[in-house]
Each structure stands twice: as C-alpha cells, then as structure tokens.
mmCIF file of C-alpha atoms in Angstrom:
data_model
loop_
_atom_site.group_PDB
_atom_site.id
_atom_site.type_symbol
_atom_site.label_atom_id
_atom_site.label_comp_id
_atom_site.label_asym_id
_atom_site.label_seq_id
_atom_site.Cartn_x
_atom_site.Cartn_y
_atom_site.Cartn_z
ATOM 1 C CA SER A 1 42.671 -40.189 5.791
ATOM 2 C CA GLN A 2 41.575 -40.603 2.053
ATOM 3 C CA GLN A 3 40.593 -43.564 0.711
ATOM 4 C CA GLY A 4 40.927 -42.602 -3.302
ATOM 5 C CA GLU A 5 43.744 -40.551 -5.078
ATOM 6 C CA GLU A 6 43.050 -39.020 -8.306
ATOM 7 C CA ASP A 7 45.590 -38.492 -10.788
ATOM 8 C CA PRO A 8 46.058 -36.068 -12.568
ATOM 9 C CA GLN A 9 45.600 -33.276 -9.892
ATOM 10 C CA ALA A 10 44.849 -30.826 -12.356
ATOM 11 C CA LEU A 11 43.985 -31.128 -16.100
ATOM 12 C CA SER A 12 43.345 -28.460 -18.857
ATOM 13 C CA ILE A 13 42.153 -29.419 -22.484
ATOM 14 C CA GLN A 14 40.381 -28.065 -25.324
ATOM 15 C CA GLU A 15 36.654 -28.003 -25.517
ATOM 16 C CA GLY A 16 35.548 -31.008 -27.984
ATOM 17 C CA GLU A 17 38.500 -33.141 -26.796
ATOM 18 C CA ASN A 18 38.073 -35.995 -24.555
ATOM 19 C CA ALA A 19 39.150 -35.880 -20.641
ATOM 20 C CA THR A 20 40.558 -38.587 -18.440
ATOM 21 C CA MET A 21 41.130 -39.007 -14.815
ATOM 22 C CA ASN A 22 42.045 -42.079 -12.945
ATOM 23 C CA CYS A 23 41.527 -42.875 -9.563
ATOM 24 C CA SER A 24 43.557 -45.339 -7.087
ATOM 25 C CA TYR A 25 42.612 -46.599 -3.816
ATOM 26 C CA LYS A 26 44.001 -49.228 -1.405
ATOM 27 C CA THR A 27 41.369 -51.168 0.524
ATOM 28 C CA SER A 28 38.624 -53.764 -1.129
ATOM 29 C CA ILE A 29 35.791 -52.113 -2.105
ATOM 30 C CA ASN A 30 31.961 -52.787 -2.852
ATOM 31 C CA ASN A 31 31.585 -49.838 -5.166
ATOM 32 C CA LEU A 32 33.030 -47.051 -6.441
ATOM 33 C CA GLN A 33 31.258 -43.786 -7.147
ATOM 34 C CA TRP A 34 32.293 -40.302 -9.191
ATOM 35 C CA TYR A 35 31.114 -36.933 -8.295
ATOM 36 C CA ARG A 36 31.582 -33.775 -9.669
ATOM 37 C CA GLN A 37 31.581 -30.166 -7.805
ATOM 38 C CA ASN A 38 31.435 -26.767 -9.165
ATOM 39 C CA SER A 39 33.453 -24.044 -7.560
ATOM 40 C CA GLY A 40 33.188 -25.214 -3.934
ATOM 41 C CA ARG A 41 29.438 -25.938 -4.011
ATOM 42 C CA GLY A 42 27.778 -28.941 -2.972
ATOM 43 C CA LEU A 43 28.982 -32.527 -4.654
ATOM 44 C CA VAL A 44 26.564 -34.078 -7.367
ATOM 45 C CA HIS A 45 26.629 -37.846 -7.824
ATOM 46 C CA LEU A 46 27.824 -38.898 -11.544
ATOM 47 C CA ILE A 47 27.858 -42.552 -11.691
ATOM 48 C CA LEU A 48 28.397 -45.755 -9.576
ATOM 49 C CA ILE A 49 30.127 -48.853 -10.571
ATOM 50 C CA ARG A 50 29.877 -52.084 -8.478
ATOM 51 C CA SER A 51 32.935 -54.292 -7.653
ATOM 52 C CA ASN A 52 31.882 -57.122 -9.973
ATOM 53 C CA GLU A 53 31.087 -54.492 -13.034
ATOM 54 C CA ARG A 54 34.429 -53.529 -15.334
ATOM 55 C CA GLU A 55 32.470 -50.801 -17.504
ATOM 56 C CA LYS A 56 29.769 -48.547 -17.475
ATOM 57 C CA HIS A 57 28.444 -45.794 -19.506
ATOM 58 C CA SER A 58 26.081 -42.428 -18.716
ATOM 59 C CA GLY A 59 25.701 -39.949 -21.574
ATOM 60 C CA ARG A 60 29.122 -38.869 -22.554
ATOM 61 C CA LEU A 61 30.720 -40.208 -18.923
ATOM 62 C CA ARG A 62 32.686 -43.878 -19.181
ATOM 63 C CA VAL A 63 33.979 -45.307 -16.129
ATOM 64 C CA THR A 64 36.183 -48.466 -15.721
ATOM 65 C CA LEU A 65 36.980 -50.363 -12.800
ATOM 66 C CA ASP A 66 39.928 -52.445 -12.293
ATOM 67 C CA THR A 67 39.580 -54.207 -8.774
ATOM 68 C CA SER A 68 43.141 -56.213 -9.389
ATOM 69 C CA LYS A 69 44.815 -53.022 -9.767
ATOM 70 C CA LYS A 70 42.616 -51.140 -7.402
ATOM 71 C CA SER A 71 41.993 -48.407 -9.843
ATOM 72 C CA SER A 72 39.314 -47.000 -11.757
ATOM 73 C CA SER A 73 39.127 -44.206 -14.773
ATOM 74 C CA LEU A 74 36.750 -41.571 -15.525
ATOM 75 C CA LEU A 75 36.473 -40.697 -19.187
ATOM 76 C CA ILE A 76 34.432 -37.483 -20.223
ATOM 77 C CA THR A 77 33.941 -37.374 -24.146
ATOM 78 C CA ALA A 78 33.445 -34.380 -26.058
ATOM 79 C CA SER A 79 33.967 -32.145 -23.199
ATOM 80 C CA ARG A 80 32.175 -28.858 -23.091
ATOM 81 C CA ALA A 81 32.875 -25.480 -21.368
ATOM 82 C CA ALA A 82 30.251 -26.574 -18.607
ATOM 83 C CA ASP A 83 32.127 -29.484 -17.528
ATOM 84 C CA THR A 84 34.909 -27.254 -16.090
ATOM 85 C CA ALA A 85 34.532 -28.640 -12.363
ATOM 86 C CA SER A 86 36.277 -30.465 -9.735
ATOM 87 C CA TYR A 87 35.900 -34.553 -9.935
ATOM 88 C CA PHE A 88 36.169 -36.939 -7.085
ATOM 89 C CA CYS A 89 36.054 -40.698 -6.508
ATOM 90 C CA ALA A 90 34.542 -41.903 -3.445
ATOM 91 C CA THR A 91 35.140 -45.523 -2.290
ATOM 92 C CA ASP A 92 32.705 -47.250 0.593
ATOM 93 C CA GLN A 93 34.470 -48.659 3.671
ATOM 94 C CA ARG A 94 34.104 -51.811 5.128
ATOM 95 C CA ASP A 95 31.616 -50.176 7.508
ATOM 96 C CA ASP A 96 30.226 -48.722 4.584
ATOM 97 C CA LYS A 97 31.122 -45.081 5.211
ATOM 98 C CA ILE A 98 31.786 -43.071 1.822
ATOM 99 C CA ILE A 99 35.404 -41.504 1.403
ATOM 100 C CA PHE A 100 36.462 -39.206 -0.973
ATOM 101 C CA GLY A 101 39.876 -38.487 -2.736
ATOM 102 C CA LYS A 102 41.424 -35.199 -3.179
ATOM 103 C CA GLY A 103 39.923 -34.650 -6.739
ATOM 104 C CA THR A 104 40.912 -33.788 -10.047
ATOM 105 C CA ARG A 105 40.625 -30.101 -11.163
ATOM 106 C CA LEU A 106 39.166 -30.247 -14.738
ATOM 107 C CA HIS A 107 39.340 -27.006 -17.003
ATOM 108 C CA ILE A 108 37.945 -26.937 -20.135
ATOM 109 C CA LEU A 109 39.459 -24.236 -22.551
ATOM 110 C CA PRO A 110 37.235 -22.241 -25.173
ATOM 111 C CA GLU B 1 18.818 -29.486 -7.021
ATOM 112 C CA THR B 2 19.051 -32.417 -4.229
ATOM 113 C CA GLY B 3 16.794 -31.180 -1.895
ATOM 114 C CA VAL B 4 19.238 -30.942 0.639
ATOM 115 C CA THR B 5 19.418 -27.807 2.433
ATOM 116 C CA GLN B 6 22.023 -26.271 4.487
ATOM 117 C CA SER B 7 22.300 -23.189 6.878
ATOM 118 C CA PRO B 8 23.955 -20.597 6.925
ATOM 119 C CA THR B 9 25.517 -20.518 3.687
ATOM 120 C CA HIS B 10 28.532 -18.375 5.156
ATOM 121 C CA LEU B 11 29.991 -18.011 8.652
ATOM 122 C CA ILE B 12 32.661 -15.866 10.136
ATOM 123 C CA LYS B 13 33.712 -16.441 13.894
ATOM 124 C CA THR B 14 36.850 -16.263 15.760
ATOM 125 C CA ARG B 15 39.128 -18.628 17.715
ATOM 126 C CA GLY B 16 37.632 -20.290 20.554
ATOM 127 C CA GLN B 17 33.962 -19.683 19.823
ATOM 128 C CA GLN B 18 31.298 -22.096 18.958
ATOM 129 C CA VAL B 19 29.427 -22.918 16.240
ATOM 130 C CA THR B 20 26.107 -24.908 15.236
ATOM 131 C CA LEU B 21 25.511 -25.814 11.281
ATOM 132 C CA ARG B 22 22.293 -26.993 10.265
ATOM 133 C CA CYS B 23 21.131 -29.236 7.512
ATOM 134 C CA SER B 24 17.750 -30.655 6.207
ATOM 135 C CA SER B 25 17.666 -33.824 4.822
ATOM 136 C CA GLN B 26 15.957 -34.966 1.336
ATOM 137 C CA SER B 27 12.607 -36.085 2.128
ATOM 138 C CA GLY B 28 12.616 -39.669 2.786
ATOM 139 C CA HIS B 29 16.269 -39.919 3.827
ATOM 140 C CA ASN B 30 16.889 -41.098 7.203
ATOM 141 C CA THR B 31 20.916 -40.970 7.328
ATOM 142 C CA VAL B 32 22.962 -37.759 7.239
ATOM 143 C CA SER B 33 26.631 -37.631 7.046
ATOM 144 C CA TRP B 34 28.813 -34.583 7.582
ATOM 145 C CA TYR B 35 32.193 -33.745 5.715
ATOM 146 C CA GLN B 36 34.889 -31.059 5.883
ATOM 147 C CA GLN B 37 36.401 -29.910 2.720
ATOM 148 C CA ALA B 38 39.573 -27.662 3.016
ATOM 149 C CA LEU B 39 40.535 -25.275 0.356
ATOM 150 C CA GLY B 40 41.878 -27.796 -2.646
ATOM 151 C CA GLN B 41 41.063 -30.782 -0.980
ATOM 152 C CA GLY B 42 38.656 -33.641 -1.180
ATOM 153 C CA PRO B 43 35.701 -33.988 1.538
ATOM 154 C CA GLN B 44 36.942 -35.487 5.151
ATOM 155 C CA PHE B 45 34.228 -37.759 6.737
ATOM 156 C CA ILE B 46 33.354 -36.365 10.180
ATOM 157 C CA PHE B 47 30.443 -38.602 11.034
ATOM 158 C CA GLN B 48 27.199 -40.160 10.060
ATOM 159 C CA TYR B 49 23.870 -40.113 11.877
ATOM 160 C CA TYR B 50 21.227 -42.604 11.435
ATOM 161 C CA ARG B 51 17.696 -42.772 13.056
ATOM 162 C CA GLU B 52 19.046 -40.203 15.702
ATOM 163 C CA GLU B 53 22.191 -42.069 16.730
ATOM 164 C CA GLU B 54 25.909 -41.448 15.748
ATOM 165 C CA ASN B 55 26.731 -44.395 13.199
ATOM 166 C CA GLY B 56 30.199 -43.800 12.472
ATOM 167 C CA ARG B 57 33.045 -41.340 13.034
ATOM 168 C CA GLY B 58 35.823 -40.095 11.348
ATOM 169 C CA ASN B 59 39.387 -38.661 12.576
ATOM 170 C CA PHE B 60 38.050 -35.769 14.142
ATOM 171 C CA PRO B 61 38.262 -34.334 18.019
ATOM 172 C CA PRO B 62 35.227 -34.560 20.505
ATOM 173 C CA ARG B 63 34.911 -30.771 19.814
ATOM 174 C CA PHE B 64 33.097 -32.036 16.731
ATOM 175 C CA SER B 65 29.546 -33.253 17.481
ATOM 176 C CA GLY B 66 26.373 -33.610 16.482
ATOM 177 C CA LEU B 67 22.541 -34.226 16.655
ATOM 178 C CA GLN B 68 19.786 -35.791 14.320
ATOM 179 C CA PHE B 69 16.276 -34.790 15.277
ATOM 180 C CA PRO B 70 13.327 -36.961 14.754
ATOM 181 C CA ASN B 71 12.333 -35.304 11.228
ATOM 182 C CA TYR B 72 16.147 -36.541 10.231
ATOM 183 C CA SER B 73 17.458 -32.885 10.018
ATOM 184 C CA SER B 74 20.849 -32.732 11.494
ATOM 185 C CA GLU B 75 23.235 -30.366 13.501
ATOM 186 C CA LEU B 76 26.913 -30.141 13.347
ATOM 187 C CA ASN B 77 28.645 -28.591 16.256
ATOM 188 C CA VAL B 78 32.128 -27.575 16.604
ATOM 189 C CA ASN B 79 33.624 -26.251 20.099
ATOM 190 C CA ALA B 80 36.500 -24.219 20.739
ATOM 191 C CA LEU B 81 36.983 -23.313 17.135
ATOM 192 C CA GLU B 82 40.431 -23.187 15.584
ATOM 193 C CA LEU B 83 42.173 -21.676 12.643
ATOM 194 C CA ASP B 84 42.165 -24.874 10.759
ATOM 195 C CA ASP B 85 38.385 -25.152 11.286
ATOM 196 C CA SER B 86 38.127 -22.688 8.527
ATOM 197 C CA ALA B 87 36.332 -24.956 5.661
ATOM 198 C CA LEU B 88 33.390 -25.951 3.719
ATOM 199 C CA TYR B 89 31.006 -28.147 5.857
ATOM 200 C CA LEU B 90 28.957 -30.328 3.361
ATOM 201 C CA CYS B 91 26.169 -32.350 4.636
ATOM 202 C CA ALA B 92 24.778 -35.393 2.649
ATOM 203 C CA SER B 93 21.836 -37.104 2.897
ATOM 204 C CA SER B 94 20.882 -40.754 1.756
ATOM 205 C CA PRO B 95 18.041 -43.036 2.119
ATOM 206 C CA VAL B 96 19.418 -45.874 4.279
ATOM 207 C CA PRO B 97 22.997 -45.699 6.330
ATOM 208 C CA GLY B 98 25.709 -45.844 3.878
ATOM 209 C CA ARG B 99 24.577 -48.767 2.304
ATOM 210 C CA SER B 100 27.301 -49.240 -0.799
ATOM 211 C CA TYR B 101 24.889 -49.194 -3.558
ATOM 212 C CA GLU B 102 23.393 -45.736 -2.452
ATOM 213 C CA LYS B 103 24.744 -42.433 -3.828
ATOM 214 C CA LEU B 104 24.832 -39.282 -1.301
ATOM 215 C CA PHE B 105 22.814 -36.239 -1.900
ATOM 216 C CA PHE B 106 24.739 -33.104 -0.785
ATOM 217 C CA GLY B 107 23.773 -29.797 0.248
ATOM 218 C CA SER B 108 25.672 -26.722 -1.034
ATOM 219 C CA GLY B 109 27.747 -26.599 1.976
ATOM 220 C CA THR B 110 28.598 -23.964 4.728
ATOM 221 C CA GLN B 111 31.447 -21.925 4.292
ATOM 222 C CA LEU B 112 33.007 -21.348 7.772
ATOM 223 C CA SER B 113 35.745 -19.018 8.166
ATOM 224 C CA VAL B 114 37.759 -18.644 11.848
ATOM 225 C CA LEU B 115 39.553 -15.721 12.221
#
C-alpha cells in the first residue's frame, strides 16, 4: 500500500508559470520528502521537510507541511522545460521505511 | 549521478522463469532498499537490507527474496515469474537503515519484462 497520495495526477503548464503539487498522507510521520523521476529512470531527491517544520525552500522549490491536515505541497516557481518529470512525495513509516505515493506527472509546455 | 549502479538495465524473461537483479550501493552506504515500480505508479517497497540481514519487508510474496553481501552490494531474486512482475525495479541506498532524516540514493533501475 502507498502512504502518500499526490494531487493532481497530471499537470500541464506554460514555461515560466508556477507549478503546485499536493500530497496527502494517512499516518503520523517523522519527515516527508519529495523526489523527481525523469521518464522511468531512477528517482532524485529534491527536498526533505521534518514534522516540526512548516516550510522549506531550496532554489526554485518551496515545500510546506501541515501535520494537522496530513498534507504537503511542492511549489516549483518559474518552471522550465527541464522540470518536465514525475514528482513523488515519500513519507517514513513508524519502522523507518520510506513509502512513496503514486506521483504527479508534470509537463512544461514551451 | 548517485553512485548506485544496477544491472542489467533491461531484461526479458518468460513466465515461470527466475531472475536475479543486482545493485551496488553508494560508497559508505550499508543499507539497500528495493522497490518495484509498475508503469504509471509510484515505487512500492519490497524489502530493505542492513548489514546482510533483511530489515523490513513490504507486501510481496516469498518468491521475492534478496541478499546483501559484505561489501553492501545486493541482489533481488524473483522466482516463478508472473506477467504482473513486469516493472521497473529500483535499488536505493542510504548510510543508515531507513533513518527518517536520511534521503535515499537511487540507481537507474532494471526494466523487467515478463512475457
């Protein structure tokens, strides 16, 4: 079973616009991570936010975490063609295993 | 590049056969996790190995088994292949066993097709 559920499943935006993806999860977590995957290759870690943090930035990425709503969002500002990829949220289980959601497929239009 | 290497990159098998997939973890990483990713889905946790011992398992049948060697490289074995086993198999390493503040470093995966 998967812990996180991303929303939307797919997103197409114009280059230069901002992209927002959401993730909801079911159980208590210690942290939440976001990963990116380009066309069926390995996943690349983007950012990690701990349960006691509410917002975190890394370059053009901004992640928020609301533990009361069990949700997180990933914002990519000033999108580029190279941002076209699938994005997954991942949460740790009580036994410290990292479990992934189904992902959001982001397509940046030229 | 993460330093995690998987082999082979692609593999075609027929139903009922057995397959072995290999993974070399990043230098200094003693924990390896395996994931199965079906087309259009997120990675599903198969199991994790820490210091040559299985350290947690997802909802996969016993015909999915693994090994970890003293150099921390790992193998995933799947017996009696079924059509639904067709997927991208991902290996990920980390410096400590699933500690919640550590990120995973992924290989590029092995694409397995079962005919």
